[in-house]
Short mmCIF file of C-alpha atoms in Angstrom, two decimals:
data_model
loop_
_atom_site.label_atom_id
_atom_site.label_comp_id
_atom_site.label_asym_id
_atom_site.label_seq_id
_atom_site.Cartn_x
_atom_site.Cartn_y
_atom_site.Cartn_z
CA MET A 1 2.66 44.49 16.22
CA TYR A 2 6.21 44.41 16.22
CA ILE A 3 6.51 47.49 18.95
CA PRO A 4 10.79 47.53 18.95
CA GLU A 5 10.54 48.11 15.46
CA ILE A 6 7.66 50.91 15.39
CA LEU A 7 9.60 52.81 17.95
CA THR A 8 12.48 52.35 16.45
CA ARG A 9 10.91 54.20 14.23
CA LEU A 10 9.28 57.38 15.82
CA SER A 11 12.28 57.72 17.87
CA MET A 12 14.15 59.21 14.45
CA SER A 13 14.74 62.39 13.26
CA HIS A 14 12.71 64.21 10.83
CA GLY A 15 14.14 63.79 7.84
CA GLN A 16 14.44 60.11 8.11
CA ARG A 17 10.81 59.42 8.58
CA THR A 18 9.79 61.41 6.28
CA ALA A 19 12.34 59.07 4.34
CA CYS A 20 10.53 55.77 5.22
CA SER A 21 7.21 55.38 2.88
CA ALA A 22 4.14 54.59 4.08
CA THR A 23 4.18 50.35 2.90
CA ASP A 24 7.18 50.63 5.50
CA TRP A 25 4.62 51.85 7.91
CA LEU A 26 1.83 49.53 7.38
CA MET A 27 4.58 46.33 7.05
CA ALA A 28 6.10 47.20 10.66
CA ALA A 29 2.31 47.61 11.37
CA ALA A 30 1.30 44.71 9.95
CA GLY A 31 4.51 42.68 11.35
CA PRO A 32 4.35 38.99 9.96
CA SER A 33 0.75 38.54 8.86
CA GLY A 34 1.84 41.86 6.36
CA SER A 35 5.16 40.65 5.83
CA SER A 36 6.30 38.58 2.48
CA SER A 37 8.73 35.18 3.50
CA GLU A 38 9.95 32.31 1.54
CA ASN A 39 8.63 30.89 4.39
CA ARG A 40 4.66 31.58 4.32
CA SER A 41 2.83 28.63 2.97
CA VAL A 42 0.00 28.34 0.53
CA PRO A 43 -3.89 28.28 1.24
CA PHE A 44 -5.21 24.99 1.04
CA CYS A 45 -7.48 25.71 -1.50
CA ASN A 46 -9.36 29.37 -3.09
CA CYS A 47 -12.15 28.90 -2.39
CA GLU A 48 -13.63 32.91 -0.19
CA TYR A 49 -14.25 31.96 3.31
CA PRO A 50 -17.39 33.92 5.76
CA ALA A 51 -15.16 37.28 7.19
CA VAL A 52 -16.57 37.22 10.99
CA THR A 53 -18.17 40.75 10.61
CA ARG A 54 -20.39 39.68 6.78
CA SER A 55 -23.55 41.44 8.10
CA ARG A 56 -26.32 38.68 7.99
CA HIS A 57 -28.38 40.69 6.16
CA THR A 58 -26.12 40.66 3.67
CA ALA A 59 -27.42 39.12 0.23
CA LYS A 60 -23.93 37.37 -0.51
CA LYS A 61 -24.01 33.89 -0.33
CA VAL A 62 -21.05 32.61 0.76
CA GLU A 63 -20.77 27.99 -0.49
CA ARG A 64 -19.04 25.87 1.71
CA CYS A 65 -15.52 24.74 0.08
CA ARG A 66 -15.67 21.60 -0.81
CA CYS A 67 -11.42 20.72 -1.56
CA GLY A 68 -11.48 17.93 -0.02
CA GLU A 69 -11.24 19.09 4.00
CA ASP A 70 -14.64 17.30 4.24
CA THR A 71 -12.91 13.95 3.59
CA SER A 72 -13.62 12.87 7.51
CA THR A 73 -16.70 14.34 9.46
CA ARG A 74 -16.01 12.31 12.89
CA LEU A 75 -15.96 13.97 15.98
CA ASP A 76 -14.95 12.39 18.91
CA TRP A 77 -14.61 15.60 20.31
CA VAL A 78 -15.52 18.92 20.30
CA TRP A 79 -14.24 22.40 22.10
CA ASP A 80 -15.58 22.91 25.41
CA GLY A 81 -18.36 25.24 25.63
CA GLU A 82 -18.27 24.88 29.98
CA GLU A 83 -14.79 26.13 30.06
CA ALA A 84 -14.88 28.74 27.27
CA HIS A 85 -13.35 31.37 27.54
CA PRO A 86 -15.05 35.20 28.20
CA ASP A 87 -13.92 36.28 24.88
CA THR A 88 -14.53 33.24 23.21
CA ARG A 89 -17.48 32.47 20.75
CA ILE A 90 -18.73 28.90 19.90
CA THR A 91 -21.14 27.28 17.37
CA ASN A 92 -21.94 23.63 16.89
CA GLY A 93 -18.76 22.71 19.07
CA THR A 94 -16.35 23.30 16.23
CA GLU A 95 -15.97 27.08 14.58
CA LEU A 96 -14.35 29.02 17.37
CA VAL A 97 -14.29 33.73 16.78
CA PHE A 98 -11.85 34.82 19.33
CA HIS A 99 -12.45 38.53 20.71
CA PRO A 100 -15.58 39.22 18.20
CA VAL A 101 -15.46 43.03 18.82
CA TYR A 102 -11.75 43.96 20.47
CA SER A 103 -8.96 41.96 21.51
CA GLN A 104 -7.65 43.01 25.59
CA GLY A 105 -5.86 39.05 25.69
CA THR A 106 -5.63 36.12 25.44
CA ALA A 107 -8.12 33.49 24.67
CA VAL A 108 -7.40 29.66 25.78
CA ILE A 109 -10.19 26.82 24.59
CA ARG A 110 -10.00 23.41 25.00
CA GLY A 111 -11.61 20.41 24.12
CA THR A 112 -14.59 18.50 25.70
CA GLN A 113 -12.51 15.01 26.15
CA PRO A 114 -8.43 14.73 27.42
CA LEU A 115 -6.27 12.52 25.27
CA GLN A 116 -6.76 8.65 26.03
CA HIS A 117 -3.59 7.33 27.21
CA GLY A 118 -2.01 4.56 24.33
CA ARG A 119 -4.11 4.90 21.38
CA HIS A 120 -3.34 8.06 18.56
CA HIS A 121 -5.31 10.96 17.95
CA TYR A 122 -5.57 13.33 14.99
CA TRP A 123 -7.64 16.42 14.45
CA GLU A 124 -7.70 18.79 11.76
CA ILE A 125 -8.05 23.01 12.45
CA LYS A 126 -9.34 24.98 9.42
CA VAL A 127 -8.39 28.94 9.39
CA LEU A 128 -11.33 30.69 8.88
CA SER A 129 -9.72 34.47 8.70
CA THR A 130 -6.59 36.23 8.35
CA LEU A 131 -4.41 35.89 11.00
CA ALA A 132 -2.14 38.40 13.12
CA GLY A 133 -1.13 39.80 15.93
CA THR A 134 1.03 39.14 19.35
CA ASP A 135 0.11 34.96 18.46
CA ILE A 136 -2.36 32.94 17.31
CA MET A 137 -0.81 28.89 18.71
CA LEU A 138 -2.34 25.55 18.23
CA GLY A 139 -1.66 22.48 20.24
CA ILE A 140 -2.18 20.50 23.63
CA GLY A 141 -1.61 21.08 27.53
CA THR A 142 -2.13 18.96 30.52
CA ASP A 143 -5.47 20.12 33.00
CA LYS A 144 -2.77 22.24 35.07
CA ILE A 145 -2.85 25.30 32.07
CA ASP A 146 -5.25 27.93 33.72
CA LEU A 147 -7.10 29.32 30.56
CA LEU A 148 -8.24 32.35 32.33
CA ALA A 149 -4.18 33.14 33.04
CA HIS A 150 -4.17 35.55 30.31
CA ARG A 151 -7.29 37.05 30.18
CA PHE A 152 -5.94 39.99 30.08
CA LYS A 153 -2.01 39.92 28.95
CA PHE A 154 -1.29 39.12 25.62
CA ALA A 155 0.84 36.27 25.97
CA SER A 156 1.89 33.18 23.29
CA VAL A 157 0.44 31.04 26.31
CA LEU A 158 0.82 27.32 25.24
CA GLY A 159 4.36 25.99 25.78
CA GLN A 160 5.32 29.20 27.93
CA ASP A 161 5.91 26.38 30.58
CA ASP A 162 6.26 22.38 30.44
CA GLN A 163 2.17 21.86 30.66
CA SER A 164 2.00 22.26 27.38
CA TRP A 165 2.71 22.18 23.60
CA GLY A 166 2.49 24.88 20.64
CA TYR A 167 2.33 25.70 16.92
CA SER A 168 2.82 29.55 16.55
CA TYR A 169 0.81 31.18 13.12
CA ARG A 170 4.55 32.25 12.85
CA GLY A 171 5.54 28.91 12.01
CA LEU A 172 7.48 28.85 15.81
CA THR A 173 7.28 25.13 17.95
CA GLN A 174 7.60 26.09 21.83
CA HIS A 175 7.68 24.31 24.81
CA ASN A 176 8.68 25.21 28.67
CA GLY A 177 9.49 28.27 27.15
CA GLN A 178 12.15 27.73 23.98
CA LEU A 179 10.80 28.67 21.00
CA ARG A 180 12.27 27.18 18.21
CA TYR A 181 11.81 27.05 14.05
CA TYR A 182 9.67 23.86 12.81
CA GLY A 183 7.55 24.80 9.58
CA LYS A 184 5.74 26.97 7.93
CA LYS A 185 3.68 29.84 8.64
CA PHE A 186 0.31 29.35 8.08
CA SER A 187 -2.70 31.95 8.13
CA GLN A 188 -6.13 32.07 6.12
CA GLY A 189 -7.68 28.75 4.39
CA ARG A 190 -4.68 26.80 5.70
CA ILE A 191 -5.57 23.19 7.53
CA ILE A 192 -3.66 22.21 10.26
CA GLY A 193 -3.12 19.37 11.65
CA ILE A 194 -2.50 17.77 14.50
CA TYR A 195 -0.99 14.23 16.12
CA VAL A 196 -0.05 13.03 19.36
CA ASP A 197 1.09 9.13 19.66
CA MET A 198 -0.03 9.01 23.53
CA PHE A 199 1.58 5.71 23.69
CA ARG A 200 5.07 6.45 22.37
CA GLY A 201 5.07 10.12 23.66
CA VAL A 202 5.62 11.76 20.58
CA LEU A 203 3.26 14.99 18.83
CA GLU A 204 3.31 15.75 15.05
CA PHE A 205 1.86 19.03 13.20
CA TYR A 206 0.57 18.58 9.97
CA LEU A 207 0.14 21.44 7.28
CA ASN A 208 -2.07 21.36 4.42
CA ARG A 209 -2.18 17.16 5.13
CA ARG A 210 1.68 17.66 4.47
CA SER A 211 3.59 16.58 8.27
CA GLN A 212 6.26 19.02 9.40
CA GLY A 213 8.36 16.67 10.72
CA ARG A 214 8.29 15.19 14.80
CA ALA A 215 7.57 18.33 16.79
CA TYR A 216 8.16 16.46 20.35
CA ALA A 217 8.99 13.40 21.83
CA ASN A 218 8.71 14.06 25.49
CA LEU A 219 4.75 13.56 25.84
CA PRO A 220 3.68 12.33 29.38
CA ARG A 221 2.31 8.70 29.05
CA ASP A 222 1.74 8.67 32.83
CA ALA A 223 -2.16 7.87 33.18
CA ALA A 224 -2.57 10.07 35.60
CA VAL A 225 -1.90 13.19 33.82
CA ARG A 226 -4.91 14.38 31.49
CA VAL A 227 -3.80 15.79 28.57
CA TYR A 228 -6.21 18.32 26.32
CA PRO A 229 -6.25 19.56 22.51
CA MET A 230 -5.79 23.29 23.00
CA VAL A 231 -5.72 26.48 21.02
CA CYS A 232 -4.78 30.22 21.91
CA SER A 233 -5.66 33.62 20.20
CA THR A 234 -4.23 36.65 21.17
CA SER A 235 -5.94 38.36 17.98
CA ALA A 236 -9.03 40.48 17.67
CA LYS A 237 -12.54 38.76 15.55
CA SER A 238 -10.10 35.38 14.50
CA SER A 239 -11.67 32.33 13.87
CA LEU A 240 -11.39 28.79 13.25
CA LYS A 241 -12.53 25.27 12.35
CA LEU A 242 -12.22 22.55 14.24
CA ILE A 243 -12.99 19.39 10.52
CA ASN A 244 -12.59 16.54 12.16
CA ALA A 245 -11.15 14.59 15.24
CA ALA A 246 -10.43 10.84 15.39
CA SER A 247 -8.60 7.94 18.01
CA PHE A 248 -7.12 4.84 17.06
CA GLY A 249 -6.21 2.06 19.23
CA ASP A 250 -2.25 1.13 18.77
CA SER A 251 -2.20 -2.25 17.31
CA LEU A 252 0.14 -4.51 14.82
CA VAL A 253 -2.93 -3.79 11.88
CA PHE A 254 -3.03 0.19 12.89
CA ALA A 255 0.62 -0.57 12.90
CA CYS A 256 0.98 -2.30 9.30
CA MET A 257 -1.42 0.39 7.83
CA LYS A 258 2.10 3.13 8.07
CA VAL A 259 4.07 0.30 6.69
CA VAL A 260 1.40 0.23 3.97
CA CYS A 261 0.34 3.49 3.34
CA ARG A 262 4.66 4.37 2.91
CA TYR A 263 4.06 2.83 -0.69
CA PRO A 264 1.74 4.17 -3.07
CA LYS A 265 1.99 0.74 -5.44
CA VAL A 266 1.02 -1.48 -2.65
CA LEU A 267 -1.71 0.89 -0.50
CA GLU A 268 -3.64 0.85 -4.23
CA GLN A 269 -3.19 -3.34 -4.78
CA ALA A 270 -4.76 -3.46 -0.52
CA ASN A 271 -7.69 -1.15 -1.89
CA ALA A 272 -8.31 -3.11 -4.29
CA VAL A 273 -9.69 -5.92 -1.31
CA PRO A 274 -13.20 -5.26 0.08
CA GLY A 275 -11.72 -6.22 3.59
CA LEU A 276 -9.37 -3.43 3.41
CA ARG A 277 -11.01 -0.51 1.85
CA ARG A 278 -12.50 -0.30 4.75
CA LEU A 279 -9.81 0.34 6.89
CA ILE A 280 -7.80 2.72 4.58
CA ASP A 281 -10.73 4.99 4.74
CA GLU A 282 -10.50 4.96 8.37
CA LEU A 283 -7.01 5.76 8.45
CA TRP A 284 -7.22 8.07 6.04
CA PHE A 285 -4.72 10.89 7.78
CA LEU A 286 -2.06 7.89 7.58
CA GLN A 287 -1.45 8.92 3.37
CA PHE A 288 0.21 12.02 3.54
CA LYS A 289 2.71 12.91 2.28
CA GLU A 290 6.44 12.87 4.78
CA PRO A 291 8.09 16.06 4.81
CA LYS A 292 11.19 16.59 2.57
CA LYS A 293 13.92 16.59 3.99
CA THR A 294 16.80 18.39 2.23
CA ASP A 295 19.49 17.53 3.53
CA GLU A 296 18.29 13.26 3.08
CA PHE A 297 16.82 14.49 -0.08
CA GLN A 298 20.72 15.69 -1.20
CA ARG A 299 22.30 12.94 0.41
CA ASN A 300 20.15 10.35 -0.99
CA ASN A 301 21.40 12.15 -4.64
CA LEU A 302 24.43 11.58 -3.81
CA LEU A 303 24.23 8.10 -3.43
CA LEU A 304 22.28 7.75 -6.86
CA GLU A 305 25.64 9.39 -9.22
CA ASP A 306 28.33 6.71 -7.15
CA GLU A 307 25.99 4.23 -7.52
CA ALA A 308 25.45 5.01 -11.34
CA LEU A 309 28.90 5.39 -11.63
CA LEU A 310 29.92 2.44 -10.01
CA CYS A 311 27.63 1.01 -12.40
CA GLY A 312 29.56 2.47 -15.29
CA MET A 313 33.09 1.20 -13.81
CA LYS A 314 32.24 -2.09 -13.46
CA LYS A 315 30.62 -2.30 -17.45
CA LYS A 316 33.92 -0.67 -18.30
CA LYS A 317 36.08 -3.21 -16.01
CA PHE A 318 33.89 -6.52 -17.45
CA ASN A 319 34.29 -5.28 -21.18
CA GLU A 320 38.11 -4.87 -20.97
CA ILE A 321 38.71 -8.43 -19.90
CA VAL A 322 36.21 -10.00 -21.45
CA SER A 323 38.02 -8.51 -24.69
CA GLN A 324 41.03 -10.30 -24.04
CA SER A 325 40.13 -13.55 -23.95
CA GLN A 326 40.32 -14.49 -28.07
CA PRO A 327 37.74 -17.16 -28.44
CA LYS A 328 33.94 -15.39 -28.87
CA ALA A 329 32.88 -18.52 -27.72
CA VAL A 330 34.49 -18.59 -24.43
CA THR A 331 32.87 -15.08 -24.13
CA GLU A 332 29.36 -15.85 -23.76
CA THR A 333 30.28 -18.69 -21.37
CA GLN A 334 32.71 -16.49 -19.41
CA SER A 335 30.12 -14.18 -18.13
CA GLU A 336 28.11 -15.63 -15.74
CA SER A 337 31.48 -17.01 -14.09
CA ILE A 338 32.82 -13.57 -13.68
CA THR A 339 32.03 -12.39 -10.14
CA GLU A 340 31.33 -8.23 -9.51
CA ASP A 341 33.71 -9.10 -6.78
CA GLN A 342 37.00 -9.90 -8.60
CA ILE A 343 35.80 -6.86 -10.90
CA TYR A 344 35.82 -4.37 -8.23
CA GLU A 345 38.96 -5.49 -6.94
CA GLY A 346 40.36 -6.24 -11.01
CA MET A 347 41.69 -9.73 -9.43
CA LEU A 348 40.70 -11.37 -12.97
CA THR A 349 43.38 -11.67 -15.24
CA GLU A 350 43.57 -12.37 -19.54
CA ALA A 351 44.91 -16.15 -18.21
CA ASP A 352 41.62 -16.25 -16.13
CA VAL A 353 39.02 -15.92 -18.28
CA ARG A 354 40.84 -17.70 -20.70
CA LYS A 355 41.41 -21.40 -17.80
CA GLY A 356 37.44 -20.41 -16.90
CA LYS A 357 38.10 -19.18 -13.33
CA GLY A 358 36.18 -17.18 -11.18
CA ALA A 359 32.77 -19.92 -11.20
CA GLY A 360 29.95 -19.57 -9.22
CA GLY A 361 28.80 -16.05 -9.40
CA SER A 362 27.12 -13.87 -11.63
CA GLY A 363 28.86 -11.03 -13.91
CA SER A 364 25.51 -9.62 -13.93
CA SER A 365 24.89 -5.99 -12.17
CA ASN A 366 22.12 -4.88 -10.66
CA CYS A 367 21.97 -1.66 -11.84
CA SER A 368 18.21 -2.24 -12.87
CA SER A 369 15.77 1.23 -12.04
CA SER A 370 13.76 -0.71 -9.76
CA SER A 371 12.63 0.39 -6.22
CA GLU A 372 12.35 -0.30 -3.31
CA ASP A 373 8.56 0.50 -3.61
CA GLU A 374 8.23 -1.73 -6.59
CA GLU A 375 10.45 -5.19 -5.45
CA LEU A 376 7.79 -4.92 -2.31
CA ALA A 377 4.46 -4.51 -4.20
CA SER A 378 5.84 -7.65 -6.41
CA ILE A 379 6.45 -9.41 -3.30
CA ILE A 380 3.36 -8.73 -1.68
CA SER A 381 1.00 -8.59 -4.93
CA ARG A 382 2.39 -12.96 -5.04
CA GLU A 383 2.30 -13.53 -1.00
CA PHE A 384 -1.25 -11.79 -0.92
CA PHE A 385 -2.95 -10.74 -3.12
CA CYS A 386 -2.97 -13.25 -5.99
CA ASN A 387 -5.59 -15.76 -6.70
CA HIS A 388 -4.57 -19.30 -5.32
#
C-alpha cells in the first residue's frame, strides 16, 4: 500500500474527496498489484492455482498444471525447515506459504544447501498466489543475513546491505541498499528463474523462462563465503513453490553447450545424436531465449539497411561499368575480374574494362541472406555430423 498517496488523499478538502471515485481509492490501496502497467508480465499459463484460503472440504479439485513447468524435477536442495521463519509454512520442502493468518513483518527463508563455488546453479520458483504489500523478493544472500531481524518490520530485505541480492515483484533489483529498474513485474502464475554462476560471480534472473539480462557481476567467489538461495515476503497468504533446482560444473562441455544452444539449427543437429541428446536434456535451461535489447535491435536494423543500400549502389555501379564495354563476349569474362574495392572506390574506367585490368578479384556480391546460424550449422554438419 502506498501510504504517502493515501495520506495525501485523506488530507484533501471535502469537495476534493467526494470527487475521487471508488476506483481511485482501490488503486491507491492495491498499490502495484492493482495498477495496470506496460511493464507487467503475463502468466506463464492460464491454469487455475490452488487458493491458500480454500477449504479442505471443498468439492472442487484443482488439477496440476502441465504447461511445461515440470521440464525438470531435479531438486539439489529444498527450503530449510529448521531455520524456517515462524510465520511461514513449508510443505514437502518446496511449497511456501508466508504469513498464513496475517502479516506483521517480513519473513525470510533460505535453502538447505549453500551454492557451491566454481559451479553453475539454476532454480525456478512458481508464484501460486497474487502478490501485494511492501515487497516479495527472490534472490540470494550470505550466511551473515539474520533471518529474523525483520520479523516485525515491513522491509525489502534482500539487497538492503552488501550481503544479499534480490529481485522484487515490482520489477526492481536491489543490492547494498541501491534499487534499480531491471525487469518486468510479476505476480500469480509467473515462473521466476535464478541463474548464478559461482565461477565468475554472475547473477541473472529469468521471467517465464526468458532472460531479463545480467543483474549483477560482483558476487563473492571466496570459498569461505557461504551464499544461499533466499526469498522474503511481507504479503499475507502469499505462496511460492520451488519447482526445480540443479547445479552443474564449469567445464568445456558446459561452455560448448552454451554456444550450441544459441543456434537452433545446430541444436537440432546435435539433438539428433544419441550421445548428445542426454546432455541437451540435462542442460535444458540453456536453450532459453536471450533478452530483447531495443538498442541492439535498432542498431542491427541500421546495419542491415546500410548493407542493403551498399549492395544496391554496388550493383548499379557495376552495371554502369560493364555496360560501357562494347564487346558482349568480353562482358561475361570481365565480370569475374572486377574487384569489389574497385567498384566501391570508383577506380574502374572504361579503358580498364576493355583492357581486362583488375584481375585477381571476384565481382560477385556477397549479399546472400544466409545467416550466421546457417553458416555455423553447415560447418559443424560437415565436420562432426557427416557420415565418414
